[in-house]
CSV table of C-alpha atoms and ligand atoms in Angstrom, one decimal:
chain,number,residue,atom,x,y,z
A,288,MET,CA,0.0,0.0,0.0
A,289,ASN,CA,1.3,3.4,-0.8
A,290,ILE,CA,0.3,6.1,1.7
A,291,ALA,CA,-0.4,9.4,-0.1
A,292,THR,CA,0.6,12.6,1.6
A,293,LYS,CA,-2.5,14.3,2.9
A,294,SER,CA,-0.9,17.4,4.1
A,295,SER,CA,-0.2,20.0,1.3
A,296,PHE,CA,1.9,22.1,3.7
A,297,VAL,CA,4.4,24.4,2.0
A,298,LEU,CA,7.2,26.2,3.7
A,299,ASN,CA,6.9,29.6,2.1
A,300,ARG,CA,10.6,30.4,2.3
A,301,ARG,CA,13.6,29.3,0.3
A,302,HIS,CA,15.9,28.2,3.2
A,303,LEU,CA,15.6,26.6,6.6
A,304,LEU,CA,18.4,28.3,8.5
A,305,GLY,CA,17.0,28.1,12.1
A,306,ILE,CA,13.9,27.7,14.3
A,307,GLU,CA,14.2,31.4,15.0
A,308,GLY,CA,11.8,33.2,12.7
A,309,LEU,CA,9.5,30.2,12.1
A,310,SER,CA,5.9,30.8,13.0
A,311,PHE,CA,3.8,28.6,15.2
A,312,ASP,CA,1.9,27.4,12.1
A,313,GLU,CA,5.1,26.6,10.3
A,314,ILE,CA,6.4,24.5,13.1
A,315,VAL,CA,3.1,22.6,13.6
A,316,GLY,CA,2.8,22.2,9.8
A,317,LEU,CA,6.2,20.6,9.6
A,318,LEU,CA,5.4,18.3,12.6
A,319,ASP,CA,2.1,17.2,11.0
A,320,LEU,CA,3.7,16.5,7.7
A,321,SER,CA,6.5,14.5,9.5
A,322,GLU,CA,3.8,12.2,11.0
A,323,GLU,CA,2.9,11.1,7.5
A,324,PHE,CA,6.5,10.2,6.8
A,325,VAL,CA,6.7,8.2,10.1
A,326,ALA,CA,4.0,6.0,8.8
A,327,LEU,CA,5.6,5.7,5.3
A,328,ASN,CA,9.0,4.8,6.8
A,329,ARG,CA,7.4,1.9,8.7
A,330,GLN,CA,6.2,0.3,5.4
A,331,VAL,CA,8.2,-2.0,3.2
A,332,GLU,CA,7.8,0.3,0.3
A,333,LYS,CA,9.3,3.6,1.4
A,334,LYS,CA,9.9,5.3,-1.9
A,335,ARG,CA,8.1,8.4,-3.2
A,336,THR,CA,8.6,10.5,-6.2
A,337,SER,CA,8.0,14.1,-5.0
A,338,LEU,CA,11.7,15.1,-5.3
A,339,ARG,CA,12.2,13.2,-8.6
A,340,GLY,CA,14.5,15.2,-10.8
A,341,ARG,CA,15.9,17.3,-7.9
A,342,THR,CA,19.5,17.2,-6.9
A,343,GLN,CA,20.4,17.4,-3.2
A,344,ILE,CA,24.0,17.9,-2.1
A,345,ASN,CA,25.1,17.2,1.5
A,346,LEU,CA,28.1,19.3,2.6
A,347,PHE,CA,29.3,18.3,6.0
A,348,PHE,CA,32.3,20.1,7.3
A,349,GLU,CA,32.0,18.4,10.8
A,350,SER,CA,31.6,14.8,11.5
A,351,SER,CA,28.1,13.4,11.7
A,352,THR,CA,26.5,10.0,11.8
A,353,ARG,CA,22.7,10.4,12.3
A,354,THR,CA,22.2,13.8,10.8
A,355,GLN,CA,24.1,13.1,7.5
A,356,SER,CA,22.7,9.6,7.1
A,357,SER,CA,19.2,10.6,7.8
A,358,PHE,CA,19.3,13.5,5.3
A,359,GLU,CA,20.7,11.1,2.7
A,360,LEU,CA,18.0,8.5,3.4
A,361,ALA,CA,15.3,11.2,3.5
A,362,GLY,CA,16.3,12.6,0.1
A,363,LYS,CA,16.6,9.2,-1.5
A,364,ARG,CA,13.2,8.1,-0.2
A,365,LEU,CA,11.6,11.2,-1.8
A,366,GLY,CA,13.3,10.4,-5.1
A,367,ALA,CA,16.0,13.0,-5.2
A,368,ASP,CA,19.5,12.4,-6.5
A,369,VAL,CA,21.6,12.8,-3.4
A,370,MET,CA,25.3,13.5,-3.4
A,371,ASN,CA,27.5,13.5,-0.3
A,372,MET,CA,30.5,15.8,-0.8
A,373,ALA,CA,33.6,14.3,0.6
A,374,VAL,CA,34.7,17.5,2.3
A,375,ASN,CA,38.0,16.1,3.7
A,376,SER,CA,39.2,15.3,0.2
A,377,SER,CA,37.7,18.3,-1.5
A,378,ALA,CA,39.5,21.4,-2.9
A,379,MET,CA,38.9,23.1,0.4
A,380,LYS,CA,41.8,21.1,1.7
A,381,LYS,CA,43.8,22.9,-1.0
A,382,GLY,CA,42.8,26.3,0.3
A,383,GLU,CA,39.7,27.0,-1.6
A,384,THR,CA,37.3,29.2,0.4
A,385,LEU,CA,33.8,28.2,1.4
A,386,ILE,CA,32.3,30.6,-1.0
A,387,ASP,CA,34.4,29.4,-3.9
A,388,THR,CA,33.4,25.8,-3.1
A,389,ALA,CA,29.8,27.0,-2.9
A,390,MET,CA,29.9,28.7,-6.3
A,391,THR,CA,31.5,25.6,-7.8
A,392,LEU,CA,28.7,23.4,-6.5
A,393,ASN,CA,26.1,26.0,-7.5
A,394,ALA,CA,27.3,25.8,-11.1
A,395,MET,CA,26.1,22.2,-11.1
A,396,HIS,CA,22.5,23.3,-10.3
A,397,PRO,CA,21.7,21.6,-7.1
A,398,ASP,CA,18.1,22.3,-5.9
A,399,ILE,CA,18.9,21.7,-2.2
A,400,LEU,CA,22.1,22.1,-0.3
A,401,VAL,CA,22.3,20.6,3.3
A,402,MET,CA,25.2,22.0,5.2
A,403,ARG,CA,26.9,21.5,8.6
A,404,HIS,CA,29.8,23.8,9.5
A,405,HIS,CA,31.8,24.5,12.6
A,406,ALA,CA,31.3,28.3,12.2
A,407,SER,CA,28.0,29.9,13.4
A,408,GLY,CA,26.6,31.9,10.5
A,409,ALA,CA,28.4,29.9,7.7
A,410,VAL,CA,25.2,28.3,6.5
A,411,GLU,CA,23.4,31.7,6.2
A,412,LEU,CA,26.4,33.0,4.2
A,413,LEU,CA,26.1,30.0,1.8
A,414,SER,CA,22.3,30.7,1.4
A,415,GLN,CA,23.1,34.2,0.2
A,416,LYS,CA,25.4,32.9,-2.6
A,417,VAL,CA,23.5,29.9,-4.1
A,418,ASP,CA,20.3,29.6,-6.2
A,419,GLY,CA,18.8,26.6,-4.5
A,420,SER,CA,17.4,25.9,-1.0
A,421,VAL,CA,19.8,25.7,1.9
A,422,ILE,CA,19.1,23.6,5.0
A,423,ASN,CA,21.1,24.1,8.2
A,424,ALA,CA,22.3,20.8,9.5
A,425,GLY,CA,24.1,22.5,12.4
A,426,ASP,CA,26.3,25.6,12.4
A,427,GLY,CA,28.7,26.1,15.3
A,428,ALA,CA,26.9,26.8,18.5
A,429,HIS,CA,24.1,28.6,16.7
A,430,GLU,CA,21.2,26.4,15.4
A,431,HIS,CA,20.3,22.9,14.5
A,432,PRO,CA,16.7,23.3,13.4
A,433,THR,CA,15.9,19.7,12.2
A,434,GLN,CA,17.2,18.3,15.6
A,435,ALA,CA,14.7,20.6,17.5
A,436,LEU,CA,11.9,19.5,15.1
A,437,LEU,CA,12.6,15.8,15.6
A,438,ASP,CA,12.8,16.3,19.3
A,439,ALA,CA,9.5,18.1,19.3
A,440,LEU,CA,7.9,15.3,17.2
A,441,THR,CA,9.2,12.7,19.6
A,442,ILE,CA,7.8,14.6,22.6
A,443,ARG,CA,4.5,15.2,21.0
A,444,ARG,CA,4.0,11.5,20.0
A,445,ASN,CA,4.8,10.3,23.5
A,446,LYS,CA,3.1,13.0,25.6
A,447,GLY,CA,0.3,14.0,23.2
A,448,ARG,CA,1.2,17.7,23.4
A,449,ILE,CA,4.1,20.1,24.0
A,450,GLU,CA,2.2,23.0,25.6
A,451,GLY,CA,2.4,23.1,29.3
A,452,LEU,CA,5.1,20.4,29.6
A,453,THR,CA,8.2,21.1,31.7
A,454,VAL,CA,11.4,20.3,29.8
A,455,ALA,CA,14.7,20.3,31.6
A,456,ILE,CA,17.7,20.7,29.2
A,457,CYS,CA,20.8,19.6,31.0
A,458,GLY,CA,24.6,19.9,30.5
A,459,ASP,CA,26.7,21.7,28.0
A,460,ILE,CA,24.3,24.5,27.0
A,461,LEU,CA,27.2,26.8,26.1
A,462,HIS,CA,28.4,24.9,23.1
A,463,SER,CA,25.1,23.4,22.1
A,464,ARG,CA,23.2,24.5,18.9
A,465,VAL,CA,20.7,21.7,19.9
A,466,ALA,CA,19.9,23.5,23.1
A,467,ARG,CA,19.5,26.9,21.3
A,468,SER,CA,17.1,25.5,18.7
A,469,ASN,CA,15.1,23.6,21.2
A,470,ILE,CA,14.7,26.5,23.6
A,471,ILE,CA,13.3,28.6,20.7
A,472,LEU,CA,11.0,25.9,19.5
A,473,LEU,CA,9.7,24.7,22.9
A,474,ASN,CA,9.0,28.3,24.0
A,475,ALA,CA,7.1,28.9,20.7
A,476,LEU,CA,4.9,25.9,21.4
A,477,GLY,CA,4.2,26.8,25.0
A,478,ALA,CA,6.5,24.5,27.0
A,479,ARG,CA,8.3,25.6,30.2
A,480,VAL,CA,12.0,25.3,29.6
A,481,ARG,CA,14.5,24.8,32.4
A,482,LEU,CA,18.3,24.8,31.9
A,483,VAL,CA,20.5,22.8,34.3
A,484,ALA,CA,24.3,23.3,34.0
A,485,PRO,CA,27.4,24.5,35.8
A,486,SER,CA,28.0,28.2,35.5
A,487,THR,CA,31.0,27.6,33.1
A,488,LEU,CA,28.7,25.9,30.6
A,489,LEU,CA,25.9,28.5,30.5
A,490,PRO,CA,26.1,31.2,27.8
A,491,ALA,CA,26.0,34.8,29.1
A,492,GLY,CA,22.6,36.4,28.8
A,493,ILE,CA,20.7,33.1,28.2
A,494,GLU,CA,18.0,34.2,30.6
A,495,ARG,CA,16.8,36.5,27.9
A,496,PHE,CA,15.5,33.5,26.1
A,497,GLY,CA,12.7,33.1,28.7
A,498,VAL,CA,14.1,30.0,30.5
A,499,GLU,CA,14.5,29.1,34.2
A,500,ILE,CA,18.1,28.4,35.2
A,501,THR,CA,19.6,26.3,37.9
A,502,ARG,CA,22.9,24.7,38.7
A,503,ASP,CA,21.3,21.8,40.7
A,504,MET,CA,20.0,18.7,39.1
A,505,ARG,CA,17.5,18.0,42.0
A,506,GLU,CA,16.0,21.4,41.6
A,507,GLY,CA,16.1,21.3,37.8
A,508,LEU,CA,14.5,17.9,37.4
A,509,ALA,CA,11.8,18.4,40.0
A,510,GLY,CA,8.5,18.0,38.2
A,511,ALA,CA,10.1,17.6,34.8
A,512,ASP,CA,8.1,15.8,32.1
A,513,ILE,CA,11.1,15.6,29.8
A,514,VAL,CA,14.8,15.4,30.7
A,515,MET,CA,17.0,16.3,27.7
A,516,MET,CA,20.7,15.5,28.2
A,517,LEU,CA,23.4,17.1,26.1
A,518,ARG,CA,26.9,15.8,25.2
A,519,LEU,CA,29.8,17.5,26.8
A,520,GLN,CA,31.3,19.0,23.7
A,521,ARG,CA,35.0,18.7,24.5
A,522,GLU,CA,36.1,19.3,21.0
A,523,ARG,CA,34.7,22.9,21.2
A,524,MET,CA,36.3,23.7,24.6
A,525,ASN,CA,39.6,25.6,24.8
A,526,GLY,CA,40.5,25.6,28.4
A,527,SER,CA,39.0,23.9,31.4
A,528,PHE,CA,35.2,24.0,31.7
A,529,VAL,CA,34.8,21.1,34.1
A,530,PRO,CA,37.2,20.0,36.9
A,531,SER,CA,37.1,16.3,35.8
A,532,VAL,CA,34.7,14.0,33.9
A,533,GLN,CA,34.2,12.0,37.2
A,534,GLU,CA,33.2,15.1,39.1
A,535,TYR,CA,31.0,16.3,36.2
A,536,PHE,CA,29.1,12.9,36.2
A,537,ALA,CA,28.7,13.1,40.0
A,538,TYR,CA,27.0,16.5,39.8
A,539,PHE,CA,25.4,16.6,36.3
A,540,GLY,CA,25.4,13.1,34.9
A,541,LEU,CA,22.0,11.4,34.6
A,542,ASP,CA,21.6,8.2,36.5
A,543,THR,CA,18.6,6.4,38.1
A,544,ARG,CA,19.0,8.3,41.3
A,545,LYS,CA,18.9,11.7,39.7
A,546,LEU,CA,16.1,10.7,37.3
A,547,ALA,CA,14.0,9.9,40.3
A,548,PHE,CA,13.8,13.7,41.0
A,549,ALA,CA,11.7,14.1,37.8
A,550,LYS,CA,8.1,13.1,37.4
A,551,PRO,CA,7.6,9.3,37.6
A,552,ASP,CA,6.6,9.2,34.0
A,553,ALA,CA,9.4,11.5,32.8
A,554,LEU,CA,11.0,10.6,29.5
A,555,VAL,CA,14.7,10.9,28.7
A,556,MET,CA,16.2,12.3,25.5
A,557,HIS,CA,19.7,12.8,24.1
A,558,PRO,CA,20.5,14.0,20.5
A,559,GLY,CA,23.5,11.7,20.3
A,560,PRO,CA,26.3,10.9,20.1
A,561,MET,CA,26.2,9.9,23.8
A,562,ASN,CA,29.2,9.8,26.1
A,563,ARG,CA,28.1,7.0,28.4
A,564,GLY,CA,29.4,7.6,31.9
A,565,VAL,CA,30.0,11.3,31.2
A,566,GLU,CA,26.6,13.0,30.9
A,567,ILE,CA,24.4,9.8,31.0
A,568,ASP,CA,24.6,6.4,32.6
A,569,SER,CA,23.8,3.3,30.5
A,570,THR,CA,21.0,2.1,32.8
A,571,VAL,CA,19.1,5.3,32.0
A,572,ALA,CA,20.2,5.6,28.3
A,573,ASP,CA,18.9,2.0,27.6
A,574,GLY,CA,16.1,2.1,30.2
A,575,ALA,CA,12.4,2.0,29.8
A,576,GLN,CA,12.1,5.8,30.1
A,577,SER,CA,14.5,6.5,27.2
A,578,LEU,CA,13.4,7.9,23.9
A,579,ILE,CA,16.8,8.0,22.4
A,580,ARG,CA,16.3,5.4,19.6
A,581,GLU,CA,12.9,6.8,18.7
A,582,GLN,CA,14.6,10.2,18.2
A,583,VAL,CA,16.7,8.7,15.5
A,584,GLU,CA,13.7,7.3,13.8
A,585,MET,CA,11.9,10.6,13.9
A,586,GLY,CA,15.0,12.2,12.4
A,587,VAL,CA,14.4,10.6,9.0
A,588,ALA,CA,10.7,11.6,9.0
A,589,VAL,CA,11.4,15.2,10.0
A,590,ARG,CA,14.1,15.6,7.3
A,591,MET,CA,11.7,14.2,4.7
A,592,ALA,CA,9.1,16.8,5.8
A,593,VAL,CA,11.5,19.6,5.6
A,594,LEU,CA,12.8,18.6,2.1
A,595,GLU,CA,9.3,18.1,0.9
A,596,ALA,CA,7.9,21.4,2.3
A,597,LEU,CA,10.8,23.4,0.9
A,598,SER,CA,10.8,21.7,-2.5
A,599,ARG,CA,7.1,22.5,-2.9
A,600,ASN,CA,8.2,26.1,-2.9
A,601,LEU,CA,11.1,25.7,-5.4
A,602,PRO,CA,10.6,27.1,-8.9
A,603,ASN,CA,8.8,24.7,-11.3
A,604,ALA,CA,7.4,22.8,-8.4
B,793,NCD,C1,24.4,17.2,17.9
B,793,NCD,C2,25.1,18.2,17.0
B,793,NCD,O1,25.9,17.8,16.1
B,793,NCD,O2,24.9,19.3,17.2
B,793,NCD,N1,24.4,15.9,17.3
B,793,NCD,C3,23.4,15.6,16.4
B,793,NCD,O3,23.2,16.3,15.4
B,793,NCD,N2,22.7,14.4,16.6
B,793,NCD,C4,24.8,17.2,19.2
B,793,NCD,C5,26.2,16.8,19.6
B,793,NCD,O4,27.1,16.8,18.7
B,793,NCD,O5,26.5,16.7,20.8
């Protein structure tokens, strides 16, 4: 059986650079469209033709497992021709600038460019130079919009709603584009967001985002419906942000004892990749309250929805 897409939702913009600037209706429209792709992805026949003829290029300047592979699967399931640029062996290694690489690729007429880059703002810069749609797959510590959308979809499917829920985001907020995109999205959908982190891992001025802040896991997890753990991003740290991994785990690592501070039916999330024994214990990561594997499944559906909703707005659609 082939499930036809009922939703005719179109993203009336050329690029998806962040959650910031998306309206409530755009976020809900993307989540509703994603639901249809969750159903499709559980079938044997997962192939559709809505992106047939389109070329999608994935440009990942930072390592990635789930984001890159799910964007690749998403494009292929919708019928696009998908190319993964091997950035490490590209001409950028020979000193070509990002813009020259972008212009070179642009000359090949890609319809969609998916980019991850270590510099905040690099994806927006690309979007100003090319003719197709650009999707942000993570730029520095700025935004990671499809991660926040897949997190929201996972929460909505398990809790039935997002409005009114208390979501505790814990750990390395400072270096996390996942935290930033999630804070904006969860606030837009009416959740109550709490940040739990040591002072060294909280960005200055973060309280302006309308969040509660605490440095104590007991206080931060009290009454939480969702506990979202973040990876300690040691590759982005220059200097000492935590005394030691052991001490970090003792105060901020999620284990069964700390999870008991949250609501009894609280659910645990992590964007991956996880550092077991650093920010999360295996008993919790693999336990009955964990949604971590479901997040990965939702990632493919959300990326299909984003590709489909943007492509409906491309010329000649
Ligand atoms: C996140 C990222 O790259 O921002 N991972 C992901 O996309 N699943 C989080 C992280 O690297 O810790």
